[in-house]
Short mmCIF file of C-alpha atoms and ligand atoms in Angstrom, two decimals:
data_model
loop_
_atom_site.label_atom_id
_atom_site.label_comp_id
_atom_site.label_asym_id
_atom_site.label_seq_id
_atom_site.Cartn_x
_atom_site.Cartn_y
_atom_site.Cartn_z
CA MET A 1 121.04 74.23 92.57
CA THR A 2 118.20 76.14 90.91
CA THR A 3 117.61 79.80 91.65
CA LYS A 4 114.20 78.92 93.11
CA SER A 5 115.59 76.41 95.60
CA TYR A 6 118.44 78.77 96.56
CA ILE A 7 115.91 81.49 97.36
CA GLU A 8 113.77 79.00 99.27
CA SER A 9 116.65 77.75 101.40
CA ASN A 10 117.98 81.24 102.10
CA LYS A 11 114.71 83.04 102.57
CA ASP A 12 115.01 83.59 106.33
CA ARG A 13 118.38 85.25 105.86
CA PHE A 14 117.07 87.30 102.92
CA ILE A 15 114.26 88.56 105.15
CA ASN A 16 116.49 89.23 108.15
CA GLU A 17 118.95 91.24 106.09
CA LEU A 18 116.11 93.42 104.84
CA LEU A 19 114.89 93.90 108.42
CA ASP A 20 118.38 95.18 109.34
CA LEU A 21 118.27 97.62 106.45
CA LEU A 22 114.83 98.83 107.53
CA ARG A 23 116.05 99.53 111.06
CA ILE A 24 118.17 102.45 109.85
CA PRO A 25 115.93 105.53 109.58
CA SER A 26 117.16 106.97 106.27
CA VAL A 27 114.75 109.90 106.04
CA SER A 28 116.26 112.19 103.39
CA ALA A 29 113.84 115.07 104.00
CA ASP A 30 114.85 115.67 107.62
CA PRO A 31 118.45 116.75 108.41
CA LYS A 32 118.08 115.16 111.85
CA PHE A 33 118.57 111.76 110.17
CA LYS A 34 121.69 112.72 108.24
CA GLY A 35 123.94 110.24 110.06
CA ASP A 36 121.47 107.43 109.46
CA VAL A 37 121.08 108.20 105.77
CA LEU A 38 124.88 108.00 105.40
CA LYS A 39 124.94 104.77 107.41
CA THR A 40 122.37 103.31 105.04
CA ALA A 41 124.59 104.09 102.06
CA GLU A 42 127.39 102.10 103.79
CA PHE A 43 124.97 99.25 104.45
CA VAL A 44 123.99 99.12 100.77
CA LYS A 45 127.61 99.22 99.64
CA ASP A 46 128.56 96.39 102.03
CA SER A 47 125.58 94.31 100.91
CA LEU A 48 126.63 94.68 97.28
CA LEU A 49 130.17 93.56 98.13
CA LYS A 50 128.87 90.57 100.08
CA ALA A 51 126.56 89.66 97.21
CA GLY A 52 129.51 89.49 94.84
CA VAL A 53 130.12 92.74 92.93
CA ASP A 54 133.69 93.32 91.70
CA LYS A 55 133.65 96.84 93.00
CA ALA A 56 131.35 99.04 95.00
CA GLU A 57 131.80 102.66 95.93
CA ILE A 58 130.06 105.49 97.68
CA CYS A 59 129.97 108.40 95.26
CA PRO A 60 129.63 111.74 97.00
CA THR A 61 127.28 114.39 95.60
CA ALA A 62 126.30 117.84 96.81
CA GLY A 63 123.63 116.01 98.80
CA TYR A 64 123.41 112.36 99.86
CA PRO A 65 125.76 109.93 98.12
CA ILE A 66 124.97 107.50 95.34
CA VAL A 67 126.03 103.90 95.87
CA TYR A 68 127.53 102.41 92.74
CA GLY A 69 128.50 98.79 92.21
CA GLU A 70 129.21 96.55 89.25
CA LYS A 71 130.13 93.10 88.11
CA ILE A 72 131.34 92.93 84.54
CA ILE A 73 131.71 89.31 83.49
CA ASP A 74 132.22 89.86 79.78
CA ALA A 75 132.24 93.16 77.93
CA SER A 76 130.55 91.53 74.96
CA LEU A 77 127.49 90.57 77.01
CA PRO A 78 124.59 92.95 77.61
CA THR A 79 124.56 95.12 80.73
CA VAL A 80 121.64 95.71 83.07
CA LEU A 81 121.74 98.91 85.14
CA VAL A 82 119.70 98.57 88.33
CA TYR A 83 118.37 101.78 89.87
CA GLY A 84 116.75 102.08 93.29
CA HIS A 85 116.69 104.39 96.31
CA TYR A 86 117.78 103.79 99.88
CA ASP A 87 116.15 106.91 101.32
CA VAL A 88 112.62 106.86 102.72
CA GLN A 89 109.78 109.26 103.42
CA PRO A 90 109.39 110.74 106.91
CA ALA A 91 107.41 108.35 109.15
CA ASP A 92 105.12 111.06 110.53
CA PRO A 93 102.52 110.93 111.97
CA TYR A 94 104.12 108.39 114.33
CA GLU A 95 101.00 108.01 116.48
CA LEU A 96 99.12 106.42 113.58
CA TRP A 97 101.54 103.49 113.31
CA ASP A 98 100.49 100.23 114.98
CA SER A 99 104.18 99.36 115.45
CA LEU A 100 107.27 101.55 115.37
CA PRO A 101 108.25 102.59 111.82
CA PHE A 102 111.91 101.68 112.23
CA GLU A 103 111.39 98.51 114.24
CA PRO A 104 110.09 96.18 111.53
CA VAL A 105 107.58 93.48 112.42
CA ILE A 106 105.98 90.76 110.31
CA LYS A 107 102.18 90.53 110.40
CA GLN A 108 99.47 89.01 108.24
CA THR A 109 97.03 91.19 106.33
CA GLU A 110 94.08 90.53 104.03
CA ALA A 111 96.23 91.20 100.96
CA HIS A 112 99.21 89.33 102.45
CA PRO A 113 97.98 86.13 104.14
CA GLN A 114 101.57 84.85 104.22
CA GLY A 115 102.79 87.89 106.09
CA ALA A 116 104.12 91.35 105.35
CA ILE A 117 106.99 93.38 106.77
CA PHE A 118 105.75 96.59 108.42
CA ALA A 119 108.26 99.45 108.42
CA ARG A 120 108.88 102.77 106.70
CA GLY A 121 110.57 101.97 103.41
CA ALA A 122 109.53 98.29 103.46
CA CYS A 123 108.02 98.65 99.99
CA ASP A 124 109.25 102.13 98.94
CA ASP A 125 111.96 101.39 98.19
CA LYS A 126 114.27 99.42 100.47
CA GLY A 127 112.40 96.13 100.12
CA GLN A 128 112.08 96.46 96.37
CA MET A 129 115.65 97.69 95.91
CA TYR A 130 117.08 94.90 98.08
CA MET A 131 115.36 92.25 95.93
CA HIS A 132 117.90 93.17 93.24
CA VAL A 133 120.83 92.62 95.57
CA LYS A 134 119.49 89.21 96.54
CA ALA A 135 118.59 88.25 92.95
CA PHE A 136 122.17 89.12 91.98
CA GLU A 137 123.56 87.00 94.82
CA THR A 138 121.25 84.15 93.86
CA LEU A 139 122.46 84.11 90.26
CA ILE A 140 126.11 84.22 91.29
CA GLU A 141 125.66 81.36 93.78
CA THR A 142 123.63 79.14 91.43
CA THR A 143 123.51 79.26 87.64
CA GLY A 144 125.98 82.13 87.26
CA LEU A 145 125.39 85.70 86.15
CA PRO A 146 124.13 85.68 82.53
CA CYS A 147 124.94 89.35 81.86
CA ASN A 148 126.84 92.30 83.32
CA VAL A 149 125.12 94.11 86.16
CA LYS A 150 125.58 97.68 87.43
CA PHE A 151 123.88 99.15 90.47
CA MET A 152 123.10 102.81 91.06
CA ILE A 153 121.26 103.28 94.34
CA GLU A 154 120.53 106.86 95.34
CA GLY A 155 119.62 108.56 98.61
CA GLU A 156 117.59 111.55 97.45
CA GLU A 157 114.67 110.12 95.50
CA GLU A 158 112.10 111.20 98.05
CA VAL A 159 113.36 114.78 97.92
CA GLY A 160 113.53 115.20 94.16
CA SER A 161 116.77 113.47 92.99
CA GLU A 162 118.41 116.80 92.31
CA ASN A 163 121.97 115.52 92.39
CA LEU A 164 121.32 112.31 90.52
CA GLY A 165 120.87 114.19 87.24
CA ILE A 166 124.32 115.74 87.64
CA PHE A 167 125.87 112.37 88.53
CA VAL A 168 124.29 110.68 85.51
CA ASN A 169 125.46 113.39 83.12
CA GLU A 170 128.99 113.27 84.51
CA ASN A 171 129.24 109.48 84.42
CA LYS A 172 127.71 108.45 81.13
CA GLU A 173 130.54 106.05 80.29
CA LYS A 174 130.48 104.36 83.69
CA LEU A 175 126.70 103.96 83.53
CA LYS A 176 126.70 102.60 79.99
CA ALA A 177 124.12 99.84 79.82
CA ASP A 178 121.51 98.22 77.60
CA VAL A 179 118.55 98.62 79.88
CA ILE A 180 117.64 100.18 83.24
CA LEU A 181 115.77 98.00 85.67
CA ILE A 182 113.78 99.65 88.45
CA SER A 183 111.55 98.12 91.11
CA ASP A 184 109.85 101.15 92.66
CA THR A 185 106.26 100.86 91.43
CA SER A 186 103.32 98.56 92.10
CA MET A 187 101.62 95.64 90.42
CA ILE A 188 97.89 94.81 90.34
CA SER A 189 98.20 91.70 92.52
CA LEU A 190 100.11 88.45 92.83
CA ASP A 191 97.30 86.81 90.83
CA THR A 192 97.28 89.53 88.19
CA PRO A 193 100.85 90.62 87.50
CA SER A 194 101.42 93.89 85.69
CA VAL A 195 104.29 96.01 84.46
CA THR A 196 104.17 99.79 84.68
CA VAL A 197 104.53 101.50 81.32
CA GLY A 198 103.76 105.06 82.33
CA LEU A 199 104.39 107.40 85.23
CA ARG A 200 103.06 110.88 85.85
CA GLY A 201 105.24 113.94 86.26
CA LEU A 202 105.05 116.42 89.08
CA ALA A 203 105.05 120.18 89.68
CA TYR A 204 105.18 120.98 93.39
CA MET A 205 104.32 124.50 94.56
CA GLU A 206 104.10 126.35 97.83
CA VAL A 207 102.00 129.47 98.33
CA GLU A 208 101.84 132.08 101.04
CA LEU A 209 99.22 134.77 101.50
CA ILE A 210 100.08 137.72 103.67
CA GLY A 211 97.37 139.97 105.05
CA PRO A 212 97.81 142.43 107.94
CA ASN A 213 101.29 142.89 109.39
CA ARG A 214 100.39 140.98 112.61
CA ASP A 215 97.78 138.60 113.94
CA LEU A 216 94.69 140.61 114.86
CA HIS A 217 91.81 140.30 117.33
CA SER A 218 89.09 138.76 115.19
CA GLY A 219 86.44 140.86 116.92
CA THR A 220 88.15 144.21 116.72
CA TYR A 221 89.16 143.70 113.06
CA GLY A 222 87.07 140.77 111.77
CA GLY A 223 84.85 141.72 108.84
CA ALA A 224 86.92 144.75 107.96
CA VAL A 225 90.29 143.21 107.07
CA ALA A 226 90.85 140.31 104.64
CA ASN A 227 91.54 137.03 106.40
CA PRO A 228 94.36 135.28 104.45
CA ILE A 229 93.00 131.82 105.32
CA ASN A 230 89.53 132.64 103.99
CA VAL A 231 91.09 134.14 100.87
CA LEU A 232 93.39 131.15 100.39
CA CYS A 233 90.40 128.78 100.52
CA GLU A 234 88.53 130.83 97.93
CA MET A 235 91.56 130.88 95.67
CA ILE A 236 92.13 127.13 95.98
CA ALA A 237 88.46 126.49 95.25
CA LYS A 238 88.86 128.35 91.96
CA LEU A 239 91.64 126.04 90.74
CA LYS A 240 89.14 123.36 89.66
CA ASP A 241 85.66 123.67 88.21
CA GLU A 242 82.58 121.58 89.00
CA ASN A 243 83.72 118.91 86.53
CA GLY A 244 87.05 118.42 88.25
CA HIS A 245 88.74 120.24 85.39
CA ILE A 246 91.76 122.39 86.29
CA THR A 247 91.09 126.04 85.45
CA ILE A 248 94.67 127.27 85.00
CA PRO A 249 94.76 128.78 81.48
CA GLY A 250 96.91 126.69 79.15
CA PHE A 251 97.16 123.79 81.61
CA TYR A 252 95.79 121.18 79.19
CA ASP A 253 97.31 122.62 76.00
CA LYS A 254 100.01 119.98 75.65
CA VAL A 255 98.24 117.02 77.27
CA GLU A 256 98.62 113.99 75.07
CA VAL A 257 95.30 112.97 73.51
CA LEU A 258 94.91 109.20 73.48
CA THR A 259 92.88 107.19 71.03
CA SER A 260 89.70 105.46 72.17
CA GLU A 261 91.39 102.13 71.41
CA TYR A 262 94.20 102.96 73.81
CA ARG A 263 91.73 104.01 76.48
CA GLU A 264 89.67 100.87 76.00
CA ASP A 265 92.78 98.72 76.37
CA LEU A 266 93.79 100.56 79.51
CA ASN A 267 90.37 99.98 81.02
CA LYS A 268 90.62 96.24 80.41
CA ALA A 269 92.83 95.94 83.49
CA PRO A 270 90.79 94.47 86.33
CA PHE A 271 89.40 97.17 88.61
CA ASP A 272 86.67 96.65 91.19
CA GLU A 273 85.26 100.01 92.23
CA VAL A 274 83.23 98.63 95.13
CA GLU A 275 86.31 96.93 96.56
CA TYR A 276 88.36 100.09 95.97
CA ARG A 277 85.85 102.24 97.88
CA LYS A 278 85.58 99.68 100.65
CA LYS A 279 89.35 99.54 101.17
CA LEU A 280 89.49 103.34 101.50
CA ASN A 281 86.20 103.62 103.40
CA ILE A 282 84.79 106.21 101.03
CA ALA A 283 81.21 106.39 99.74
CA ALA A 284 82.15 107.50 96.24
CA VAL A 285 85.14 107.99 93.99
CA ALA A 286 85.71 111.51 92.66
CA GLY A 287 87.62 113.10 89.82
CA GLU A 288 87.58 114.60 86.40
CA LYS A 289 84.28 114.12 84.59
CA GLY A 290 84.39 111.87 81.54
CA PHE A 291 87.20 109.61 82.75
CA THR A 292 87.30 106.31 84.62
CA THR A 293 89.27 105.86 87.84
CA ILE A 294 92.02 104.01 85.93
CA GLU A 295 92.24 106.93 83.49
CA ARG A 296 92.10 109.58 86.20
CA ILE A 297 95.18 108.02 87.79
CA GLY A 298 97.10 106.88 84.74
CA ILE A 299 96.60 109.31 81.89
CA ARG A 300 95.07 112.51 83.29
CA PRO A 301 96.80 115.33 85.13
CA THR A 302 95.51 116.51 88.47
CA LEU A 303 95.97 119.11 91.21
CA ASP A 304 95.91 118.49 94.95
CA VAL A 305 96.49 120.49 98.09
CA ASN A 306 99.04 118.50 100.10
CA GLY A 307 99.04 120.66 103.19
CA ILE A 308 97.45 123.84 104.45
CA TRP A 309 98.18 125.83 107.56
CA GLY A 310 97.79 129.14 109.31
CA GLY A 311 96.11 130.75 112.28
CA TYR A 312 95.50 129.04 115.58
CA THR A 313 95.49 125.23 115.62
CA GLY A 314 96.23 124.53 119.30
CA GLU A 315 93.89 123.36 122.06
CA GLY A 316 90.64 125.20 122.66
CA ALA A 317 89.62 128.42 120.94
CA LYS A 318 91.57 131.54 120.12
CA THR A 319 89.80 134.40 118.37
CA VAL A 320 92.44 135.47 115.93
CA LEU A 321 92.49 136.92 112.46
CA PRO A 322 95.79 135.52 111.18
CA SER A 323 98.37 137.52 109.37
CA LYS A 324 99.37 134.65 107.06
CA ALA A 325 98.08 131.50 105.38
CA ASN A 326 100.08 128.82 103.56
CA ALA A 327 99.52 125.80 101.40
CA LYS A 328 101.50 123.19 99.52
CA ILE A 329 99.87 122.40 96.19
CA SER A 330 101.08 119.85 93.68
CA MET A 331 100.07 118.86 90.20
CA ARG A 332 100.58 115.43 88.64
CA LEU A 333 101.43 115.77 84.99
CA VAL A 334 101.10 113.57 81.93
CA PRO A 335 103.00 113.44 78.62
CA ASN A 336 103.86 116.12 77.14
CA GLN A 337 103.36 118.61 79.93
CA ASP A 338 106.54 120.36 81.01
CA PHE A 339 106.82 120.89 84.74
CA LYS A 340 108.66 124.19 84.50
CA GLU A 341 106.06 125.56 82.13
CA ILE A 342 103.21 124.29 84.31
CA SER A 343 104.82 125.82 87.42
CA GLN A 344 104.95 129.13 85.56
CA LEU A 345 101.29 128.89 84.46
CA PHE A 346 100.27 128.05 88.01
CA THR A 347 102.22 131.00 89.43
CA GLU A 348 100.69 133.46 86.99
CA TYR A 349 97.14 132.24 87.46
CA PHE A 350 97.30 131.84 91.23
CA THR A 351 98.77 135.32 91.60
CA SER A 352 96.02 136.74 89.39
CA LEU A 353 93.37 135.23 91.67
CA ALA A 354 94.53 137.19 94.71
CA PRO A 355 92.54 140.26 95.74
CA VAL A 356 94.56 143.43 96.44
CA SER A 357 93.81 143.01 100.16
CA VAL A 358 96.51 140.30 100.42
CA LYS A 359 100.04 139.83 99.12
CA VAL A 360 100.82 136.50 97.51
CA LYS A 361 104.10 134.60 97.26
CA VAL A 362 104.44 131.50 95.10
CA THR A 363 107.52 129.25 95.13
CA ALA A 364 108.18 126.18 93.04
CA HIS A 365 109.68 123.13 94.78
CA HIS A 366 110.98 120.13 92.87
CA GLY A 367 109.30 118.86 89.79
CA GLY A 368 109.72 116.03 87.37
CA ALA A 369 108.80 114.93 83.90
CA PRO A 370 106.29 112.19 83.14
CA ALA A 371 107.47 109.07 81.33
CA VAL A 372 106.09 106.43 79.01
CA VAL A 373 107.88 103.14 78.42
CA PRO A 374 107.55 101.40 75.05
CA THR A 375 106.31 97.79 75.11
CA ASP A 376 108.07 96.70 71.93
CA SER A 377 111.60 96.68 73.37
CA VAL A 378 113.82 93.72 74.26
CA GLY A 379 113.68 94.87 77.87
CA TYR A 380 109.90 94.78 77.99
CA ARG A 381 109.79 91.39 76.30
CA ALA A 382 112.32 90.05 78.82
CA ALA A 383 110.24 91.43 81.68
CA SER A 384 107.11 89.90 80.25
CA ALA A 385 108.77 86.50 79.73
CA ALA A 386 110.24 86.56 83.25
CA ILE A 387 106.83 87.22 84.78
CA GLU A 388 105.33 84.48 82.68
CA GLU A 389 107.89 82.05 84.08
CA THR A 390 107.23 82.85 87.72
CA PHE A 391 103.57 83.91 87.71
CA GLY A 392 102.32 81.63 84.96
CA LYS A 393 100.74 84.48 83.01
CA SER A 394 101.91 87.45 81.04
CA PRO A 395 101.71 90.88 82.69
CA ILE A 396 99.17 93.59 81.97
CA PRO A 397 100.78 96.91 81.01
CA THR A 398 99.54 99.67 83.35
CA ARG A 399 100.06 103.37 83.81
CA ASP A 400 100.73 104.40 87.38
CA GLY A 401 99.87 107.73 88.93
CA GLY A 402 103.10 108.18 90.91
CA SER A 403 106.28 109.83 89.73
CA ILE A 404 109.89 108.78 89.30
CA PRO A 405 111.33 111.85 87.60
CA ILE A 406 114.67 110.24 86.77
CA VAL A 407 113.01 107.79 84.35
CA SER A 408 112.60 110.56 81.81
CA LEU A 409 116.06 111.86 82.65
CA PHE A 410 117.55 108.42 81.86
CA GLN A 411 115.75 108.45 78.52
CA LYS A 412 117.15 111.87 77.68
CA SER A 413 120.68 111.63 79.00
CA LEU A 414 121.53 107.92 78.64
CA GLY A 415 119.14 107.18 75.79
CA LEU A 416 117.86 104.23 77.78
CA ASP A 417 114.34 103.12 78.58
CA ALA A 418 113.61 101.85 82.05
CA ILE A 419 111.73 98.67 82.81
CA LEU A 420 109.43 99.44 85.74
CA PHE A 421 109.49 96.06 87.40
CA GLY A 422 107.51 96.81 90.55
CA PHE A 423 106.22 94.18 92.97
CA GLY A 424 104.44 96.36 95.55
CA LEU A 425 100.67 96.60 95.89
CA ASP A 426 98.66 99.84 95.97
CA THR A 427 97.44 98.80 99.42
CA ASP A 428 100.99 98.61 100.82
CA ALA A 429 100.56 102.09 102.31
CA ILE A 430 103.72 103.67 100.92
CA HIS A 431 104.25 107.20 102.31
CA SER A 432 101.50 106.41 104.89
CA PRO A 433 101.57 105.02 108.43
CA ASN A 434 101.89 101.21 108.53
CA GLU A 435 103.74 100.88 105.24
CA HIS A 436 104.40 97.21 104.51
CA TYR A 437 105.71 94.81 101.90
CA GLY A 438 104.48 91.27 101.37
CA ILE A 439 106.96 88.46 102.04
CA GLN A 440 105.57 86.68 98.98
CA ASN A 441 106.04 89.80 96.87
CA TYR A 442 109.62 90.05 98.12
CA LEU A 443 110.55 86.43 97.43
CA LYS A 444 108.67 86.18 94.16
CA GLY A 445 110.20 89.49 93.11
CA ILE A 446 113.70 88.14 93.73
CA GLU A 447 112.96 85.06 91.65
CA THR A 448 111.39 87.07 88.83
CA ILE A 449 114.38 89.43 88.71
CA THR A 450 116.74 86.46 88.25
CA LYS A 451 114.53 85.40 85.34
CA PHE A 452 114.69 88.89 83.88
CA HIS A 453 118.49 88.76 83.74
CA GLU A 454 118.39 85.33 82.11
CA GLN A 455 115.76 86.34 79.57
CA PHE A 456 117.44 89.64 78.78
CA ALA A 457 120.78 87.91 78.16
CA LYS A 458 119.12 85.23 76.03
CA MET A 459 117.11 87.70 73.93
CA ASN A 460 120.22 89.78 73.25
CA LYS A 461 122.18 86.83 71.86
N1 BES B 1 108.18 104.88 94.39
C1 BES B 1 107.54 106.14 94.35
C2 BES B 1 106.82 106.42 93.06
C3 BES B 1 105.68 105.50 92.70
C4 BES B 1 104.91 104.88 93.67
C5 BES B 1 105.40 105.28 91.39
C6 BES B 1 103.89 104.04 93.31
C7 BES B 1 104.36 104.46 91.03
C8 BES B 1 103.61 103.82 92.01
C9 BES B 1 108.59 107.23 94.61
O1 BES B 1 109.43 106.91 95.69
C10 BES B 1 107.88 108.49 94.99
O2 BES B 1 107.31 108.53 96.05
N2 BES B 1 107.93 109.52 94.15
C11 BES B 1 107.39 110.80 94.48
C12 BES B 1 107.98 111.88 93.64
C13 BES B 1 109.30 112.41 94.13
C14 BES B 1 109.78 113.51 93.19
C15 BES B 1 109.25 112.89 95.54
C16 BES B 1 105.90 110.82 94.23
O3 BES B 1 105.39 110.13 93.33
O4 BES B 1 105.23 111.57 94.95
MN1 MN B 2 110.14 105.01 95.57
MN1 MN B 3 108.29 107.34 97.55
#
């Protein structure tokens, strides 16, 4: 039997198994879901065993466990290390979902006329991670595994992968491989396949401004005492100038300068601004002056407020001059910016912007390094050939705006480049209400992954 016909005849089961996985709410950020996150690790381990690994184990960490599995058919053959994550983002705000986030349903959409699975984690990353389990099963049940395969599926990606770094450094021998394969990014479309060759880094900060020692009557005190929310807004407004340039001194010092040829190539990827605006219902795009939308996302750093709170936000009106104001502010970074250094520059500059009428506290949350993947490796050529087999055309290399901090960590500690073999679409609403993953993307992804293993084994001969 061919891999394609095996996938075709088992597709209902492949989908139903994923639906079962999606029913477990593995939200790593919220301790309320701890039992479910642990249950999900068990689910992943069992699914690896059923798919045919020789051994699978749940490796404890200081946080959520890492599921490890492997099938070594011949030590002289190349080894593919698959990385993915079984944890998901919180589903909030629940009221904006058309169906319940942990009760998956299949519905058609404009981008997915053949149906998409709606659930938190459908695309990021349970659906994409599970493709690897099913591709592995498919190979074992049909043509046979052409290379050794190891799985490392973690449960803390959405909260910064803090314990994964420790695990990787302590298990270098066990994780020894020739390439790392990750499906946790997006592609342009099913008609225009692409492979991600760059990811941005991240520096995530939280700030607090403290004014008077208690909330005050805004009539009795208003106008005479600094309002931390007003001050916070002024300070945030100073972080970017009118050209969308970040004003933190030293912020751009290490930003990689790309040649005009590179930029031209990058901009050759199809991008329809009108369609883009229409899908988001915005009248104009916005960003750093002098760069296209593709460049603003792929090769330029940025700064965004992710949340802001303080004062009275309940029903009706309350005349209060709040004692505190808070915001979460994150910066996406590009090669060769260092997130620790950027966090430090942010802290110094933000603190310097505060008037003496308020106290300011800045804390750094998790961060991560950016990554660039070379396109002249065996892994990239195998990925390209696999996509050519299943999509009928070679992929466009793209640079995504999101972050997977462990990609750079793998480069440093295992000396291995990752192949970012993503099959999601930007419109799949990851991290948003109504996240979904196309059935076609899922099935085609499984098939393409089987081809990757075959090509990678062949090219290593
Ligand atoms: N899968 C995403 C990253 C991603 C999405 C990369 C789309 C490229 C395209 C991952 O799960 C994620 O959400 N990463 C976080 C960073 C992490 C440290 C919390 C992100 O990018 O915000
Ligand atoms: Mn992800
Ligand atoms: Mn994510």
